[in-house]
Amino acid sequence: MDARRMRRAKQLGLSDPQLAKLLISSADAAVPTLSEDDVRRARLGFKITPFVKQIDTLAAEYPAQTNYLYMTYHGAEHDVPGGSKSRVVLGSGSYRIGSSVEFDWCGVSTIRSLRKVTLVC
Protein backbone atom coordinates (compact mmCIF):
# COMPACT_ATOMS: atom_id res chain seq x y z
CA MET A 1 0.00 0.00 0.00
CA ASP A 2 1.39 3.39 -0.94
CA ALA A 3 1.30 6.51 1.25
CA ARG A 4 -1.63 8.11 -0.58
CA ARG A 5 -3.86 5.07 -0.10
CA MET A 6 -2.83 4.60 3.51
CA ARG A 7 -3.59 8.25 4.31
CA ARG A 8 -7.00 7.90 2.68
CA ALA A 9 -7.71 4.68 4.62
CA LYS A 10 -6.86 6.45 7.89
CA GLN A 11 -9.06 9.42 6.92
CA LEU A 12 -11.90 6.97 6.35
CA GLY A 13 -11.45 5.72 9.90
CA LEU A 14 -9.67 2.41 9.43
CA SER A 15 -7.45 1.37 12.34
CA ASP A 16 -4.03 -0.22 11.94
CA PRO A 17 -5.40 -3.68 12.92
CA GLN A 18 -8.20 -3.33 10.36
CA LEU A 19 -5.69 -2.37 7.68
CA ALA A 20 -3.53 -5.38 8.56
CA LYS A 21 -6.52 -7.73 8.15
CA LEU A 22 -7.54 -6.12 4.86
CA LEU A 23 -4.02 -6.26 3.47
CA ILE A 24 -3.60 -9.92 4.50
CA SER A 25 -6.85 -10.89 2.77
CA SER A 26 -5.86 -9.06 -0.41
CA ALA A 27 -2.21 -10.19 -0.41
CA ASP A 28 -0.84 -13.11 -2.34
CA ALA A 29 0.62 -16.21 -0.66
CA ALA A 30 4.08 -14.60 -0.63
CA VAL A 31 2.98 -12.42 2.32
CA PRO A 32 1.64 -14.95 4.84
CA THR A 33 1.35 -12.65 7.84
CA LEU A 34 1.05 -8.94 8.41
CA SER A 35 0.68 -7.53 11.90
CA GLU A 36 -0.71 -4.33 13.31
CA ASP A 37 2.89 -3.39 14.16
CA ASP A 38 3.91 -3.84 10.50
CA VAL A 39 1.14 -1.46 9.41
CA ARG A 40 2.06 1.03 12.14
CA ARG A 41 5.74 0.98 11.11
CA ALA A 42 4.76 1.57 7.48
CA ARG A 43 2.35 4.37 8.45
CA LEU A 44 4.98 6.11 10.56
CA GLY A 45 7.52 5.59 7.77
CA PHE A 46 5.13 7.49 5.49
CA LYS A 47 4.89 10.16 8.24
CA ILE A 48 1.14 9.62 8.53
CA THR A 49 0.11 10.65 12.04
CA PRO A 50 -3.04 12.27 13.38
CA PHE A 51 -3.26 15.98 14.10
CA VAL A 52 -4.54 17.43 17.38
CA LYS A 53 -7.42 19.80 16.69
CA GLN A 54 -9.33 22.05 19.07
CA ILE A 55 -13.10 22.26 19.27
CA ASP A 56 -14.37 25.81 18.87
CA THR A 57 -16.95 26.03 21.65
CA LEU A 58 -17.85 29.62 20.76
CA ALA A 59 -18.78 29.09 17.09
CA ALA A 60 -16.02 31.51 15.97
CA GLU A 61 -17.91 34.38 17.60
CA TYR A 62 -14.96 35.04 19.94
CA PRO A 63 -11.48 33.50 20.11
CA ALA A 64 -11.85 30.21 22.01
CA GLN A 65 -9.08 28.65 24.06
CA THR A 66 -10.70 25.44 25.21
CA ASN A 67 -9.20 22.16 26.29
CA TYR A 68 -11.66 20.16 24.22
CA LEU A 69 -9.40 18.41 21.75
CA TYR A 70 -9.71 15.62 19.23
CA MET A 71 -7.36 13.81 16.88
CA THR A 72 -7.90 13.48 13.16
CA TYR A 73 -6.11 12.45 9.99
CA HIS A 74 -7.97 15.30 8.25
CA GLY A 75 -5.57 18.12 8.95
CA ALA A 76 -2.34 19.81 7.98
CA GLU A 77 -1.18 21.18 11.33
CA HIS A 78 -1.82 20.88 15.07
CA ASP A 79 -4.07 23.45 16.72
CA VAL A 80 -2.18 23.18 20.01
CA PRO A 81 1.45 22.32 20.64
CA GLY A 82 2.26 19.09 22.47
CA GLY A 83 4.68 18.81 25.30
CA SER A 84 6.42 16.25 27.43
CA LYS A 85 4.33 17.30 30.45
CA SER A 86 1.03 16.85 28.61
CA ARG A 87 -1.56 14.48 30.02
CA VAL A 88 -4.61 13.14 28.24
CA VAL A 89 -7.88 12.36 29.97
CA LEU A 90 -10.01 10.25 27.67
CA GLY A 91 -13.77 10.18 27.86
CA SER A 92 -16.03 7.65 26.24
CA GLY A 93 -19.67 7.09 25.58
CA SER A 94 -22.28 9.27 24.03
CA TYR A 95 -22.04 13.02 24.39
CA ARG A 96 -25.29 14.95 24.50
CA ILE A 97 -26.47 18.43 25.32
CA GLY A 98 -26.55 18.71 29.09
CA SER A 99 -23.78 16.21 29.77
CA SER A 100 -20.90 18.69 29.72
CA VAL A 101 -20.96 19.35 33.49
CA GLU A 102 -20.59 15.64 34.23
CA PHE A 103 -17.85 15.32 31.61
CA ASP A 104 -15.93 18.28 33.08
CA TRP A 105 -16.34 16.95 36.63
CA CYS A 106 -15.00 13.53 35.62
CA GLY A 107 -11.97 15.07 33.88
CA VAL A 108 -11.12 17.39 36.76
CA SER A 109 -11.57 14.57 39.30
CA THR A 110 -9.25 12.34 37.29
CA ILE A 111 -6.49 14.96 37.19
CA ARG A 112 -6.86 15.65 40.93
CA SER A 113 -6.57 11.91 41.66
CA LEU A 114 -3.47 11.64 39.48
CA ARG A 115 -1.87 14.53 41.38
CA LYS A 116 -2.54 12.75 44.67
CA VAL A 117 -0.56 9.71 43.52
CA THR A 118 2.39 11.96 42.59
CA LEU A 119 1.93 11.90 38.83
CA VAL A 120 2.84 15.38 37.66
CA CYS A 121 -0.07 17.00 35.84
PDB file of C-alpha atoms in Angstrom:
ATOM      1  CA  MET A   1       0.000   0.000   0.000  1.00  0.00           C
ATOM      2  CA  ASP A   2       1.391   3.385  -0.941  1.00  0.00           C
ATOM      3  CA  ALA A   3       1.303   6.512   1.249  1.00  0.00           C
ATOM      4  CA  ARG A   4      -1.631   8.112  -0.584  1.00  0.00           C
ATOM      5  CA  ARG A   5      -3.862   5.071  -0.096  1.00  0.00           C
ATOM      6  CA  MET A   6      -2.829   4.596   3.510  1.00  0.00           C
ATOM      7  CA  ARG A   7      -3.594   8.254   4.315  1.00  0.00           C
ATOM      8  CA  ARG A   8      -6.999   7.896   2.678  1.00  0.00           C
ATOM      9  CA  ALA A   9      -7.714   4.684   4.617  1.00  0.00           C
ATOM     10  CA  LYS A  10      -6.862   6.449   7.886  1.00  0.00           C
ATOM     11  CA  GLN A  11      -9.057   9.424   6.915  1.00  0.00           C
ATOM     12  CA  LEU A  12     -11.902   6.967   6.345  1.00  0.00           C
ATOM     13  CA  GLY A  13     -11.451   5.725   9.903  1.00  0.00           C
ATOM     14  CA  LEU A  14      -9.665   2.407   9.428  1.00  0.00           C
ATOM     15  CA  SER A  15      -7.454   1.368  12.336  1.00  0.00           C
ATOM     16  CA  ASP A  16      -4.026  -0.222  11.942  1.00  0.00           C
ATOM     17  CA  PRO A  17      -5.400  -3.683  12.924  1.00  0.00           C
ATOM     18  CA  GLN A  18      -8.198  -3.334  10.358  1.00  0.00           C
ATOM     19  CA  LEU A  19      -5.690  -2.374   7.675  1.00  0.00           C
ATOM     20  CA  ALA A  20      -3.532  -5.381   8.562  1.00  0.00           C
ATOM     21  CA  LYS A  21      -6.519  -7.731   8.145  1.00  0.00           C
ATOM     22  CA  LEU A  22      -7.543  -6.121   4.864  1.00  0.00           C
ATOM     23  CA  LEU A  23      -4.016  -6.262   3.474  1.00  0.00           C
ATOM     24  CA  ILE A  24      -3.599  -9.922   4.497  1.00  0.00           C
ATOM     25  CA  SER A  25      -6.850 -10.885   2.772  1.00  0.00           C
ATOM     26  CA  SER A  26      -5.859  -9.062  -0.415  1.00  0.00           C
ATOM     27  CA  ALA A  27      -2.207 -10.189  -0.410  1.00  0.00           C
ATOM     28  CA  ASP A  28      -0.840 -13.109  -2.336  1.00  0.00           C
ATOM     29  CA  ALA A  29       0.621 -16.209  -0.658  1.00  0.00           C
ATOM     30  CA  ALA A  30       4.083 -14.602  -0.625  1.00  0.00           C
ATOM     31  CA  VAL A  31       2.978 -12.418   2.319  1.00  0.00           C
ATOM     32  CA  PRO A  32       1.645 -14.955   4.844  1.00  0.00           C
ATOM     33  CA  THR A  33       1.349 -12.648   7.836  1.00  0.00           C
ATOM     34  CA  LEU A  34       1.050  -8.944   8.409  1.00  0.00           C
ATOM     35  CA  SER A  35       0.680  -7.534  11.903  1.00  0.00           C
ATOM     36  CA  GLU A  36      -0.711  -4.326  13.306  1.00  0.00           C
ATOM     37  CA  ASP A  37       2.894  -3.386  14.165  1.00  0.00           C
ATOM     38  CA  ASP A  38       3.906  -3.839  10.500  1.00  0.00           C
ATOM     39  CA  VAL A  39       1.143  -1.464   9.413  1.00  0.00           C
ATOM     40  CA  ARG A  40       2.057   1.027  12.145  1.00  0.00           C
ATOM     41  CA  ARG A  41       5.737   0.985  11.113  1.00  0.00           C
ATOM     42  CA  ALA A  42       4.755   1.567   7.479  1.00  0.00           C
ATOM     43  CA  ARG A  43       2.354   4.369   8.448  1.00  0.00           C
ATOM     44  CA  LEU A  44       4.981   6.106  10.561  1.00  0.00           C
ATOM     45  CA  GLY A  45       7.519   5.591   7.770  1.00  0.00           C
ATOM     46  CA  PHE A  46       5.130   7.490   5.492  1.00  0.00           C
ATOM     47  CA  LYS A  47       4.894  10.155   8.243  1.00  0.00           C
ATOM     48  CA  ILE A  48       1.142   9.617   8.532  1.00  0.00           C
ATOM     49  CA  THR A  49       0.110  10.647  12.041  1.00  0.00           C
ATOM     50  CA  PRO A  50      -3.040  12.275  13.379  1.00  0.00           C
ATOM     51  CA  PHE A  51      -3.262  15.979  14.100  1.00  0.00           C
ATOM     52  CA  VAL A  52      -4.537  17.433  17.377  1.00  0.00           C
ATOM     53  CA  LYS A  53      -7.424  19.797  16.687  1.00  0.00           C
ATOM     54  CA  GLN A  54      -9.328  22.045  19.071  1.00  0.00           C
ATOM     55  CA  ILE A  55     -13.102  22.265  19.271  1.00  0.00           C
ATOM     56  CA  ASP A  56     -14.368  25.813  18.873  1.00  0.00           C
ATOM     57  CA  THR A  57     -16.946  26.028  21.646  1.00  0.00           C
ATOM     58  CA  LEU A  58     -17.845  29.622  20.765  1.00  0.00           C
ATOM     59  CA  ALA A  59     -18.779  29.087  17.088  1.00  0.00           C
ATOM     60  CA  ALA A  60     -16.022  31.506  15.973  1.00  0.00           C
ATOM     61  CA  GLU A  61     -17.906  34.380  17.595  1.00  0.00           C
ATOM     62  CA  TYR A  62     -14.958  35.039  19.940  1.00  0.00           C
ATOM     63  CA  PRO A  63     -11.483  33.503  20.106  1.00  0.00           C
ATOM     64  CA  ALA A  64     -11.847  30.210  22.005  1.00  0.00           C
ATOM     65  CA  GLN A  65      -9.076  28.654  24.063  1.00  0.00           C
ATOM     66  CA  THR A  66     -10.702  25.437  25.209  1.00  0.00           C
ATOM     67  CA  ASN A  67      -9.199  22.160  26.289  1.00  0.00           C
ATOM     68  CA  TYR A  68     -11.659  20.158  24.220  1.00  0.00           C
ATOM     69  CA  LEU A  69      -9.398  18.413  21.750  1.00  0.00           C
ATOM     70  CA  TYR A  70      -9.709  15.621  19.226  1.00  0.00           C
ATOM     71  CA  MET A  71      -7.355  13.813  16.878  1.00  0.00           C
ATOM     72  CA  THR A  72      -7.904  13.478  13.155  1.00  0.00           C
ATOM     73  CA  TYR A  73      -6.112  12.447   9.992  1.00  0.00           C
ATOM     74  CA  HIS A  74      -7.974  15.303   8.247  1.00  0.00           C
ATOM     75  CA  GLY A  75      -5.574  18.122   8.946  1.00  0.00           C
ATOM     76  CA  ALA A  76      -2.336  19.808   7.976  1.00  0.00           C
ATOM     77  CA  GLU A  77      -1.179  21.176  11.335  1.00  0.00           C
ATOM     78  CA  HIS A  78      -1.816  20.876  15.067  1.00  0.00           C
ATOM     79  CA  ASP A  79      -4.071  23.447  16.716  1.00  0.00           C
ATOM     80  CA  VAL A  80      -2.176  23.184  20.013  1.00  0.00           C
ATOM     81  CA  PRO A  81       1.450  22.315  20.644  1.00  0.00           C
ATOM     82  CA  GLY A  82       2.260  19.088  22.470  1.00  0.00           C
ATOM     83  CA  GLY A  83       4.676  18.814  25.303  1.00  0.00           C
ATOM     84  CA  SER A  84       6.423  16.250  27.433  1.00  0.00           C
ATOM     85  CA  LYS A  85       4.327  17.299  30.446  1.00  0.00           C
ATOM     86  CA  SER A  86       1.033  16.853  28.614  1.00  0.00           C
ATOM     87  CA  ARG A  87      -1.563  14.479  30.018  1.00  0.00           C
ATOM     88  CA  VAL A  88      -4.607  13.135  28.244  1.00  0.00           C
ATOM     89  CA  VAL A  89      -7.882  12.356  29.966  1.00  0.00           C
ATOM     90  CA  LEU A  90     -10.008  10.252  27.666  1.00  0.00           C
ATOM     91  CA  GLY A  91     -13.770  10.184  27.861  1.00  0.00           C
ATOM     92  CA  SER A  92     -16.026   7.647  26.237  1.00  0.00           C
ATOM     93  CA  GLY A  93     -19.669   7.091  25.577  1.00  0.00           C
ATOM     94  CA  SER A  94     -22.277   9.268  24.032  1.00  0.00           C
ATOM     95  CA  TYR A  95     -22.041  13.016  24.387  1.00  0.00           C
ATOM     96  CA  ARG A  96     -25.292  14.949  24.501  1.00  0.00           C
ATOM     97  CA  ILE A  97     -26.465  18.435  25.320  1.00  0.00           C
ATOM     98  CA  GLY A  98     -26.552  18.707  29.092  1.00  0.00           C
ATOM     99  CA  SER A  99     -23.778  16.207  29.769  1.00  0.00           C
ATOM    100  CA  SER A 100     -20.896  18.693  29.718  1.00  0.00           C
ATOM    101  CA  VAL A 101     -20.957  19.347  33.492  1.00  0.00           C
ATOM    102  CA  GLU A 102     -20.586  15.636  34.230  1.00  0.00           C
ATOM    103  CA  PHE A 103     -17.851  15.325  31.610  1.00  0.00           C
ATOM    104  CA  ASP A 104     -15.928  18.281  33.075  1.00  0.00           C
ATOM    105  CA  TRP A 105     -16.340  16.950  36.626  1.00  0.00           C
ATOM    106  CA  CYS A 106     -14.996  13.531  35.618  1.00  0.00           C
ATOM    107  CA  GLY A 107     -11.973  15.071  33.875  1.00  0.00           C
ATOM    108  CA  VAL A 108     -11.125  17.394  36.765  1.00  0.00           C
ATOM    109  CA  SER A 109     -11.569  14.571  39.303  1.00  0.00           C
ATOM    110  CA  THR A 110      -9.253  12.341  37.286  1.00  0.00           C
ATOM    111  CA  ILE A 111      -6.494  14.963  37.193  1.00  0.00           C
ATOM    112  CA  ARG A 112      -6.863  15.651  40.930  1.00  0.00           C
ATOM    113  CA  SER A 113      -6.568  11.912  41.657  1.00  0.00           C
ATOM    114  CA  LEU A 114      -3.468  11.638  39.479  1.00  0.00           C
ATOM    115  CA  ARG A 115      -1.874  14.528  41.377  1.00  0.00           C
ATOM    116  CA  LYS A 116      -2.539  12.754  44.668  1.00  0.00           C
ATOM    117  CA  VAL A 117      -0.562   9.709  43.524  1.00  0.00           C
ATOM    118  CA  THR A 118       2.392  11.956  42.594  1.00  0.00           C
ATOM    119  CA  LEU A 119       1.935  11.904  38.828  1.00  0.00           C
ATOM    120  CA  VAL A 120       2.838  15.382  37.656  1.00  0.00           C
ATOM    121  CA  CYS A 121      -0.066  16.996  35.835  1.00  0.00           C
TER     122      CYS A 121
END
